[in-house]
PDB file of C-alpha atoms in Angstrom:
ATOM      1  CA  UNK A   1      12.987 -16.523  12.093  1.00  0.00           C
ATOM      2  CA  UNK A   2      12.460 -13.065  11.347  1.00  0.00           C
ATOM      3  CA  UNK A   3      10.851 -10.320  12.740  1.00  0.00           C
ATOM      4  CA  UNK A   4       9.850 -10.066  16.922  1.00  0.00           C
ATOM      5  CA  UNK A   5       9.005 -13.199  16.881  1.00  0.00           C
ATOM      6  CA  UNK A   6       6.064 -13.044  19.333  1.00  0.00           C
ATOM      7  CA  UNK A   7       3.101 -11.424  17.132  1.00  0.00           C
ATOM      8  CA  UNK A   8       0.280 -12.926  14.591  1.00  0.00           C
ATOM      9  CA  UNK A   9       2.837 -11.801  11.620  1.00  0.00           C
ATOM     10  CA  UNK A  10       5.665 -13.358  13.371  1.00  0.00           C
ATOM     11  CA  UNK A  11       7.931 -14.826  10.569  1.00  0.00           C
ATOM     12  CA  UNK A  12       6.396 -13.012   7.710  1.00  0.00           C
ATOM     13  CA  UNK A  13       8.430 -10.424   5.444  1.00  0.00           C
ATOM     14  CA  UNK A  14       6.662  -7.497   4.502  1.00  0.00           C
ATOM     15  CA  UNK A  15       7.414  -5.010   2.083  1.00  0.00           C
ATOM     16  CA  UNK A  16       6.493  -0.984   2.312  1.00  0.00           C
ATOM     17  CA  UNK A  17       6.127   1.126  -0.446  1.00  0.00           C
ATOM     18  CA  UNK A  18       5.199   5.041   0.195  1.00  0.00           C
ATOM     19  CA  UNK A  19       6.563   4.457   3.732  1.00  0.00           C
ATOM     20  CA  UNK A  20       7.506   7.593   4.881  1.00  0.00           C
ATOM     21  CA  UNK A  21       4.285   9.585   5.087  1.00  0.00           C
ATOM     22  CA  UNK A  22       1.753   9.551   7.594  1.00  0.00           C
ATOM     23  CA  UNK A  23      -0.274   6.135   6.369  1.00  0.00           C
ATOM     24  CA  UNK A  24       3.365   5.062   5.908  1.00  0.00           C
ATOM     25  CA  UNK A  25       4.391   5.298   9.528  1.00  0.00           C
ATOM     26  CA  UNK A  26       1.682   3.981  11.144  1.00  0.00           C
ATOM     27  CA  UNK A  27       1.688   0.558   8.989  1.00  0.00           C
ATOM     28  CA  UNK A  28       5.868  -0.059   9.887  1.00  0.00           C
ATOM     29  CA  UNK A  29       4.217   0.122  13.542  1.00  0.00           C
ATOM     30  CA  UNK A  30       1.887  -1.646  12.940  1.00  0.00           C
ATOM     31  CA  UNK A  31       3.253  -4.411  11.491  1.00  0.00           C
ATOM     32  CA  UNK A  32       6.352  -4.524  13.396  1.00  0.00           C
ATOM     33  CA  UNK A  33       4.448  -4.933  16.658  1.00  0.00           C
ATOM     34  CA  UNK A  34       2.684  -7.770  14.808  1.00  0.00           C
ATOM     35  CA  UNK A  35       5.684  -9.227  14.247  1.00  0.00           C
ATOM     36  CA  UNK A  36       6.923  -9.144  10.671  1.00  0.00           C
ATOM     37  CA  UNK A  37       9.636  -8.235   9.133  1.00  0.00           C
ATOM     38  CA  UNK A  38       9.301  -4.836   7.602  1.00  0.00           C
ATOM     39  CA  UNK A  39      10.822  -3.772   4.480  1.00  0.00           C
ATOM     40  CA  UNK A  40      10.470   0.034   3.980  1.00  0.00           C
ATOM     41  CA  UNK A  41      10.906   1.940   0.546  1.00  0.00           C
ATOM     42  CA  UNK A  42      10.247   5.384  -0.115  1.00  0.00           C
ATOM     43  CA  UNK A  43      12.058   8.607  -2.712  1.00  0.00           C
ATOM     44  CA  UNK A  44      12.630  10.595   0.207  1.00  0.00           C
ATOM     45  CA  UNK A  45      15.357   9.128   1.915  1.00  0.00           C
ATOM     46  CA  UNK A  46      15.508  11.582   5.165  1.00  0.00           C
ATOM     47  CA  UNK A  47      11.933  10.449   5.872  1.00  0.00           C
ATOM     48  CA  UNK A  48      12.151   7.022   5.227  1.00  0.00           C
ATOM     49  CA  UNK A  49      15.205   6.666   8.214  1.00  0.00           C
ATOM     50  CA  UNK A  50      13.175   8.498  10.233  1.00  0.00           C
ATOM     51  CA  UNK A  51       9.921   6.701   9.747  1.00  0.00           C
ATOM     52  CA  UNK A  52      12.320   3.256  10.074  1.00  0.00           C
ATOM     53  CA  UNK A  53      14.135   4.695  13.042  1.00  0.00           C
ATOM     54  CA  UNK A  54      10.223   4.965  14.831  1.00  0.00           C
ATOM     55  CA  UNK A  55       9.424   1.557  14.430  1.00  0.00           C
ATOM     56  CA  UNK A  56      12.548   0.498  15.318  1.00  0.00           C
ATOM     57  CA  UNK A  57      12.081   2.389  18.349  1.00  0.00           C
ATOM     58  CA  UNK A  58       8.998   1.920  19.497  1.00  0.00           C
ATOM     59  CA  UNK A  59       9.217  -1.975  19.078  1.00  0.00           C
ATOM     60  CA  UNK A  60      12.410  -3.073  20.616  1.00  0.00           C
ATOM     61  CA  UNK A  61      13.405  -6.367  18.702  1.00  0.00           C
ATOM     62  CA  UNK A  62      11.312  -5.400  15.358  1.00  0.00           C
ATOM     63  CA  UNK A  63      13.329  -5.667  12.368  1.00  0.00           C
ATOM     64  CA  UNK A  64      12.535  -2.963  10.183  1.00  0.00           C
ATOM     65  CA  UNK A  65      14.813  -1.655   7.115  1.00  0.00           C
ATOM     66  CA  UNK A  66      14.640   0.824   4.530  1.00  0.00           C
ATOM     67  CA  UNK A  67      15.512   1.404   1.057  1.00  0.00           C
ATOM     68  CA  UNK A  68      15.794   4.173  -1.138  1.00  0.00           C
ATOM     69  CA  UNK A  69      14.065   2.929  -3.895  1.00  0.00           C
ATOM     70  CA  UNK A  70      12.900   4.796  -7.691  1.00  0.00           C
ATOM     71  CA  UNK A  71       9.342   2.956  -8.439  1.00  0.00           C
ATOM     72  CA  UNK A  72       9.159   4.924 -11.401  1.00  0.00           C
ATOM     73  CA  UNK A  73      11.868   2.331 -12.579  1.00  0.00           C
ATOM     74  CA  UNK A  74      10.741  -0.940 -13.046  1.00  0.00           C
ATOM     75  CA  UNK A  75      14.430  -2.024 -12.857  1.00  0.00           C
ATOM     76  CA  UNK A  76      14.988  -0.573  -9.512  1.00  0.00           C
ATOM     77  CA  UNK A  77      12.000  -1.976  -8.319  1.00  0.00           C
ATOM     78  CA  UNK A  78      12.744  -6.151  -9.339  1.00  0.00           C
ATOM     79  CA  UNK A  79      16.194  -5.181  -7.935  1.00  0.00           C
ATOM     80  CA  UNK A  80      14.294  -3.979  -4.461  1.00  0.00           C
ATOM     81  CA  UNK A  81      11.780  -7.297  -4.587  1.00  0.00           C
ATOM     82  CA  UNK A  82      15.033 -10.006  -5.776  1.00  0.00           C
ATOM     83  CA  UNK A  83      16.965  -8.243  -3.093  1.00  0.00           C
ATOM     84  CA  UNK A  84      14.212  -8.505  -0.291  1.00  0.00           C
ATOM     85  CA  UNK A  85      13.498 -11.830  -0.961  1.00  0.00           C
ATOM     86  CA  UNK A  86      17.400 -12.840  -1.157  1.00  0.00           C
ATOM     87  CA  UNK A  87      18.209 -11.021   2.282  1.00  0.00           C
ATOM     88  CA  UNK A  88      15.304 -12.366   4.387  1.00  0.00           C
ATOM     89  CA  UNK A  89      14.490 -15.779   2.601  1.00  0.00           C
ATOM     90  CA  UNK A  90      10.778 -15.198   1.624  1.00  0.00           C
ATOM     91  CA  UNK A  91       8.386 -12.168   1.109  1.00  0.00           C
ATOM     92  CA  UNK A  92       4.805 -12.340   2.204  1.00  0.00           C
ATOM     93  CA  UNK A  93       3.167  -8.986   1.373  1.00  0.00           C
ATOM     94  CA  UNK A  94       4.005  -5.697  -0.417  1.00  0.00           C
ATOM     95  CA  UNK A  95       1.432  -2.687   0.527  1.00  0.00           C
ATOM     96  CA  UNK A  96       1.101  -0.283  -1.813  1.00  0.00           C
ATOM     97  CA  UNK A  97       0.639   3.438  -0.135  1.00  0.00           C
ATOM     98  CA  UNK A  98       2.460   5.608  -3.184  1.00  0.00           C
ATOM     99  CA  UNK A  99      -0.056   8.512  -2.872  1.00  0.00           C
ATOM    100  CA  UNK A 100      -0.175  12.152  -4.301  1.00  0.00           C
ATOM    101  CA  UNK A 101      -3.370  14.154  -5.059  1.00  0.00           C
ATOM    102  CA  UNK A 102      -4.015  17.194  -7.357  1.00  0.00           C
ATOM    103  CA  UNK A 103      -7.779  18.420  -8.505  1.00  0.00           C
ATOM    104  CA  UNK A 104      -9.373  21.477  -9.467  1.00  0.00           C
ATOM    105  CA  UNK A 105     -12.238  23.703  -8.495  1.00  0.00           C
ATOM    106  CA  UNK A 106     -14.412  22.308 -11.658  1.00  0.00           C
ATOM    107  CA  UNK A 107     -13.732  20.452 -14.836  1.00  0.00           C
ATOM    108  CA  UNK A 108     -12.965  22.155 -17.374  1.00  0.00           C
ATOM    109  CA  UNK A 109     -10.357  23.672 -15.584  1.00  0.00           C
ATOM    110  CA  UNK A 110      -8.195  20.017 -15.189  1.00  0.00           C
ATOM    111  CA  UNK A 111      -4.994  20.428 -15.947  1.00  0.00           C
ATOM    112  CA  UNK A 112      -3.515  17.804 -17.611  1.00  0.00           C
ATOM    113  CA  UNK A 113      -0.397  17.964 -16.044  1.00  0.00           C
ATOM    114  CA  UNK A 114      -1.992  17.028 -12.879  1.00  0.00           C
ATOM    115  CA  UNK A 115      -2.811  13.893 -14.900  1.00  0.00           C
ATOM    116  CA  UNK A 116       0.701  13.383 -16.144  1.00  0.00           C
ATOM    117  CA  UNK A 117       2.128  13.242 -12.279  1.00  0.00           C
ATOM    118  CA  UNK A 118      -0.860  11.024 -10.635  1.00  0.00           C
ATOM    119  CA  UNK A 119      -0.560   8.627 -13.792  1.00  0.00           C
ATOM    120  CA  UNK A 120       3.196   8.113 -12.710  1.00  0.00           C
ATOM    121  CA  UNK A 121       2.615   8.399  -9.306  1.00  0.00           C
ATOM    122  CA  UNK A 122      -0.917   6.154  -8.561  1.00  0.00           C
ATOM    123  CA  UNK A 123      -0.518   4.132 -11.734  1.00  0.00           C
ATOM    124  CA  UNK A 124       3.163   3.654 -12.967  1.00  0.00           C
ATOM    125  CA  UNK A 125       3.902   2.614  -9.166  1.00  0.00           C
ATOM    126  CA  UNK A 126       1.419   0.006  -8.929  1.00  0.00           C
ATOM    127  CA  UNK A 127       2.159  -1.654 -12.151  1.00  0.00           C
ATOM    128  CA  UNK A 128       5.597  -1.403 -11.412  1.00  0.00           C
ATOM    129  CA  UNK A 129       5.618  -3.020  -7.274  1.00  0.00           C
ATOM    130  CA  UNK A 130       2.960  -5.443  -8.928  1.00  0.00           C
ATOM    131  CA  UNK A 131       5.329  -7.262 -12.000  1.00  0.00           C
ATOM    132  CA  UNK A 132       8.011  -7.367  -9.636  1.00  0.00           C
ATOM    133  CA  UNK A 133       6.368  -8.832  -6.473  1.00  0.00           C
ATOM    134  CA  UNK A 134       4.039 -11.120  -8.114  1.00  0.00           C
ATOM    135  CA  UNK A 135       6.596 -14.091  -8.447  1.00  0.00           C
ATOM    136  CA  UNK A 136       8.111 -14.067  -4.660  1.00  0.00           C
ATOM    137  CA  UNK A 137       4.389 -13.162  -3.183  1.00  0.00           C
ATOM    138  CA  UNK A 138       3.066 -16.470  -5.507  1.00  0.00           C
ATOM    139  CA  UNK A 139       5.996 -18.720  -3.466  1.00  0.00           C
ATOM    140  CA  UNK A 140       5.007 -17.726  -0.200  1.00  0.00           C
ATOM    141  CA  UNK A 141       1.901 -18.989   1.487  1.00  0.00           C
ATOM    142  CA  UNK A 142       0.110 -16.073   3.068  1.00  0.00           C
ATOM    143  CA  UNK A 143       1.357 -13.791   0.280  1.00  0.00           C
ATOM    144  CA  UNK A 144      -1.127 -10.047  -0.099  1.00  0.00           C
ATOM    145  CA  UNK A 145      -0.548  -7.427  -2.755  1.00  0.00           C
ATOM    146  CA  UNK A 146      -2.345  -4.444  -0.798  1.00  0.00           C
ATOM    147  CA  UNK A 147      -3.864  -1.007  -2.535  1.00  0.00           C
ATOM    148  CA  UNK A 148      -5.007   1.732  -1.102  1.00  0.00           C
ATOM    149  CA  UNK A 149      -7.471   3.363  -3.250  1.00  0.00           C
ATOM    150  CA  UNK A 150     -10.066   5.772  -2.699  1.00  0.00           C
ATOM    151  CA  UNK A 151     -13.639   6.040  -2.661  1.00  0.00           C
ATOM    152  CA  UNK A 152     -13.719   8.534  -5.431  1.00  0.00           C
ATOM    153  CA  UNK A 153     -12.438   5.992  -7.953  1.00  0.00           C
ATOM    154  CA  UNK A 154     -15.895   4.697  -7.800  1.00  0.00           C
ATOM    155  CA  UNK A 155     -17.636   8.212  -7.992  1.00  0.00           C
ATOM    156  CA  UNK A 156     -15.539  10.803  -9.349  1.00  0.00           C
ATOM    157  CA  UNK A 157     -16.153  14.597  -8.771  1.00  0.00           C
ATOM    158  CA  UNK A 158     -15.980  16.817 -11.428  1.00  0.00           C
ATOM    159  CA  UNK A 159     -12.603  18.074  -9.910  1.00  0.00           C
ATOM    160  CA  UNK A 160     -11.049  15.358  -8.775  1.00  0.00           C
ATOM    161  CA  UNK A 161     -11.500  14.004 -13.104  1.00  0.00           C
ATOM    162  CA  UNK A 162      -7.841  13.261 -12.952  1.00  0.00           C
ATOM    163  CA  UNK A 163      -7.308  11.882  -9.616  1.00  0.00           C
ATOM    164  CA  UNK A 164      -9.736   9.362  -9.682  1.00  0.00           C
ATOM    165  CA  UNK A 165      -9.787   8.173 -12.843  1.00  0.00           C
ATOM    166  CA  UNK A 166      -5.702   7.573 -11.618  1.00  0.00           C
ATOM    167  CA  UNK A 167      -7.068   5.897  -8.745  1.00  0.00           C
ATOM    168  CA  UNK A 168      -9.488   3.063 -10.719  1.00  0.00           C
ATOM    169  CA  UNK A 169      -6.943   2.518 -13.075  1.00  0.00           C
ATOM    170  CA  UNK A 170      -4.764   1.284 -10.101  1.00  0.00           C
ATOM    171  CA  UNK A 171      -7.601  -0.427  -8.872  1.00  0.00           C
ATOM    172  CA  UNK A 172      -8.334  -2.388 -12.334  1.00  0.00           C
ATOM    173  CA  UNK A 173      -4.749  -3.555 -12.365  1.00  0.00           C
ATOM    174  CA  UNK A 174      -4.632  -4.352  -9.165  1.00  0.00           C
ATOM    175  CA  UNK A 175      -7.777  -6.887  -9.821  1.00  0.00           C
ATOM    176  CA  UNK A 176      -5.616  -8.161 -12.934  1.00  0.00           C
ATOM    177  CA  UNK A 177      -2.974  -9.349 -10.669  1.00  0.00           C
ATOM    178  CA  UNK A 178      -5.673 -10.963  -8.509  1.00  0.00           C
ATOM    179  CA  UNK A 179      -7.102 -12.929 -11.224  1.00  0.00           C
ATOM    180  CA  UNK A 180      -2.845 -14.219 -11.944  1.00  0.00           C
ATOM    181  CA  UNK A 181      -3.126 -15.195  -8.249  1.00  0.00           C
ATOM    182  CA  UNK A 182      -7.066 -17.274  -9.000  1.00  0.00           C
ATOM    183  CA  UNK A 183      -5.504 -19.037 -11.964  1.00  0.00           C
ATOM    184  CA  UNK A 184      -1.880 -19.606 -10.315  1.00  0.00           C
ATOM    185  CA  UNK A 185      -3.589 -21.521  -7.795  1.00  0.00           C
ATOM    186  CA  UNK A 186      -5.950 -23.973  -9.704  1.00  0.00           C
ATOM    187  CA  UNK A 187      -9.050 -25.908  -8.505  1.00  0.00           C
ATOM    188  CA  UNK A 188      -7.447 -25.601  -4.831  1.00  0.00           C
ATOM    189  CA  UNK A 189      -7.839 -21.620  -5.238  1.00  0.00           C
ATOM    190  CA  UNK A 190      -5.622 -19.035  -4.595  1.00  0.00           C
ATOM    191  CA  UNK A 191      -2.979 -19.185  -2.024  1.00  0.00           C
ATOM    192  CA  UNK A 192      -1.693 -15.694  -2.449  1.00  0.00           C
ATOM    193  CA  UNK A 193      -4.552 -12.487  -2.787  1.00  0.00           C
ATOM    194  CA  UNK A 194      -3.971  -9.067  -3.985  1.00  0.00           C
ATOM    195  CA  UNK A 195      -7.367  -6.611  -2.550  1.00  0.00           C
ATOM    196  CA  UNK A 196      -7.849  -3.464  -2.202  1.00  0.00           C
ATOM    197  CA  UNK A 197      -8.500  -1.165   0.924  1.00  0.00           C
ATOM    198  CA  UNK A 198     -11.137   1.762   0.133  1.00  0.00           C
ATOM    199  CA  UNK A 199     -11.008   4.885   2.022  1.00  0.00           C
ATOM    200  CA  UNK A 200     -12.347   8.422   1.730  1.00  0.00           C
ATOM    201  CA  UNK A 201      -9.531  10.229   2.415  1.00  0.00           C
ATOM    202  CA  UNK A 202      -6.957   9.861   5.465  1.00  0.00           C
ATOM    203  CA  UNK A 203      -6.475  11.704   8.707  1.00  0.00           C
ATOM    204  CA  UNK A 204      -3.516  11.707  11.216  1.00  0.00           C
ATOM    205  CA  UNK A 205      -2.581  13.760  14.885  1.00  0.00           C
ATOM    206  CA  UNK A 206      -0.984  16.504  12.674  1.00  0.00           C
ATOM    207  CA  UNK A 207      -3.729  17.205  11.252  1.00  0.00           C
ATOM    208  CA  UNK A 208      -6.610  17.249  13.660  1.00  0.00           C
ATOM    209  CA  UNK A 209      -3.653  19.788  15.176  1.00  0.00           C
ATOM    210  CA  UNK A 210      -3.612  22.085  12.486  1.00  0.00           C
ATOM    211  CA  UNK A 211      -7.506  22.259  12.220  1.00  0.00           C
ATOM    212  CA  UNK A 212      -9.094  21.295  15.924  1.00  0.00           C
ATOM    213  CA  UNK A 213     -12.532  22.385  14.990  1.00  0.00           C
ATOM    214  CA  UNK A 214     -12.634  20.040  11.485  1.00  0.00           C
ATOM    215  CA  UNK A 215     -14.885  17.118  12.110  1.00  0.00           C
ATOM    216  CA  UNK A 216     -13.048  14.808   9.214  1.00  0.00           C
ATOM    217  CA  UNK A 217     -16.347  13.112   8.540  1.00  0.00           C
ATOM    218  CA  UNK A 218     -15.949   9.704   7.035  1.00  0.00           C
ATOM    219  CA  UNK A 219     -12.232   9.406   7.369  1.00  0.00           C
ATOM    220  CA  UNK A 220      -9.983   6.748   8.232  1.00  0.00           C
ATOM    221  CA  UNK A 221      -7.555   7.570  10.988  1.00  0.00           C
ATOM    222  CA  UNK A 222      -3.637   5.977   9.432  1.00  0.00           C
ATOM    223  CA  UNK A 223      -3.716   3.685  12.566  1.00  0.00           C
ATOM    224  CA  UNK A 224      -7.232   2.487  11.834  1.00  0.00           C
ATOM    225  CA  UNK A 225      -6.234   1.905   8.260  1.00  0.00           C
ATOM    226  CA  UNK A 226      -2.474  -0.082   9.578  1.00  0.00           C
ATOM    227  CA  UNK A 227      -4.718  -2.108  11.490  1.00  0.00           C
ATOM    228  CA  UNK A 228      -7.273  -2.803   9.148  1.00  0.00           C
ATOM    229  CA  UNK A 229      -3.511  -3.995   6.323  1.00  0.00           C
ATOM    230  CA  UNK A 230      -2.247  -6.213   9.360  1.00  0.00           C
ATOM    231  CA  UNK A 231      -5.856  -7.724   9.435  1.00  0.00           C
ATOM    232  CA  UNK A 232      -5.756  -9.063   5.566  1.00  0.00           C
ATOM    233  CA  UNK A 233      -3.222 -11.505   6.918  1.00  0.00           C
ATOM    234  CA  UNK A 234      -6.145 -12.920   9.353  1.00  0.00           C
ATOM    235  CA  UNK A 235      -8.481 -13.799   6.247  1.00  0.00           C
ATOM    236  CA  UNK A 236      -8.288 -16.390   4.004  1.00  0.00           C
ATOM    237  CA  UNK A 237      -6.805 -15.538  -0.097  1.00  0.00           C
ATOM    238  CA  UNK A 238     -10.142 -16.863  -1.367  1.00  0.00           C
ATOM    239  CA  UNK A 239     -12.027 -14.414   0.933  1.00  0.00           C
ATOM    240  CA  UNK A 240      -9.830 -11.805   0.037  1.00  0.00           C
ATOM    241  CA  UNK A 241      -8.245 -11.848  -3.469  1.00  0.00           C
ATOM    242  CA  UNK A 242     -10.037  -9.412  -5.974  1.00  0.00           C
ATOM    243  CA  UNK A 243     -11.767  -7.770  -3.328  1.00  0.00           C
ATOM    244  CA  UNK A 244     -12.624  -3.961  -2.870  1.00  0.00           C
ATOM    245  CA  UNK A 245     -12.716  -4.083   1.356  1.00  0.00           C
ATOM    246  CA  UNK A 246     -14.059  -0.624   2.556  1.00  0.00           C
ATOM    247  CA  UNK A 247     -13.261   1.121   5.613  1.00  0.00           C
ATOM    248  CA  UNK A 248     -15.655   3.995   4.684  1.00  0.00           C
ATOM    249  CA  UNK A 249     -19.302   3.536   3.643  1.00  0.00           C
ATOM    250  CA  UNK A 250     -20.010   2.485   0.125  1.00  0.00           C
ATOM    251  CA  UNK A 251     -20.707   4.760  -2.662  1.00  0.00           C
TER     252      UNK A 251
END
């Protein structure tokens, strides 16, 4: 058996992707003290060993790894999922926290190249992790698919035209793959869910830091939001497959 060996995800293999930011680091902890079996992937390969070397760290035991790996290529990403799956014998959940954000101070002053780097970044990454996941996460039975979107998907500014509409794109593919998962698993229902975690926007130490009198109203803190990704394994795939769970209020 993988992982710690002692935690709820004891056993489980869990893939990374956008590991080495913030959101990144605090959901290798996270999971690693649950128990799994963390597979980390990110472009920037200093951060990524030094986000792996953390969890490692703090969570003596944990077997975490990471891998350089392009998800603009779909090639390089099948080769990251076969390989994964090879190495450690199963893979139970892929989160998806690719991010990037551009806007502008009103509409018509988008610029479409913002558009052109969020649709590979936020889109091309999703669709990419999703195709080659979907098989290994559909043979393993507590398999999750994970988004993070943002609440602006659902009620895009007039600056943010580009990032949002990036954003609900992701989401509507990501509720494509859940509906492979419904029909993979028959009258029974699905065994494996793909859902989607809503926030705001995110907040870490470093930042409270750099602005101590900022209130960050309706924010999710990157541990609250690592703990809230751990907790999808608690719930049922019925409950949770092609579902939008929030961890700020509606809009």
């Amino acid at each position: 058996m993988y992982g710690n060996g002692n935690g709820k995800l004891s056993g489980a293999v869990i893939a990374v992707a956008g590991a080495a930011g913030p959101a990144g680091r605090a959901t290798l902890l996270t999971l690693a003290e649950a128990g799994a079996t963390v597979v980390a992937s990110d472009a920037d390969a200093a951060r990524l060993a030094e986000a792996v070397d953390a969890a490692r760290y703090a969570h003596g035991g944990a077997t975490v790894v990471g891998d350089t790996v392009d998800l603009l290529d779909l090639g390089a990403a099948r080769e990251w999922a076969t390989r994964t799956e090879k190495e450690f014998g199963r893979i139970d959940g892929l989160v998806h926290l690719v991010g990037g954000w551009r806007g502008s101070a009103t509409f018509p002053e988008t610029d479409l190249a913002d558009w052109e780097l969020l649709e590979k970044l936020l889109i091309k990454t999703v669709q990419h992790t999703s195709l080659a996941f979907h098989d290994g996460l559909l043979r393993s039975d507590r398999g999750r698919y994970l988004l993070i979107s943002a609440a602006g998907a659902s009620k895009p500014t007039a600056g943010n035209a580009a990032y949002a509409a990036s954003k609900a794109a992701a989401e509507a593919w990501t509720l494509a793959l859940a509906d492979s998962f419904r029909k993979a698993g028959g009258a029974e229902g699905p065994r494996t869910a793909a859902a989607i975690l809503v926030v705001k926007a995110l907040v870490h130490d470093a930042m409270r830091a750099e602005r101590p009198n900022a209130k960050f109203a309706g924010f999710t803190d990157v541990r609250e939001l690592a703990e809230a990704i751990a907790g999808v394994w608690d719930r049922p795939a019925q409950e949770v497959n092609g579902s939008r769970l929030w961890l700020t209020p509606q809009t």
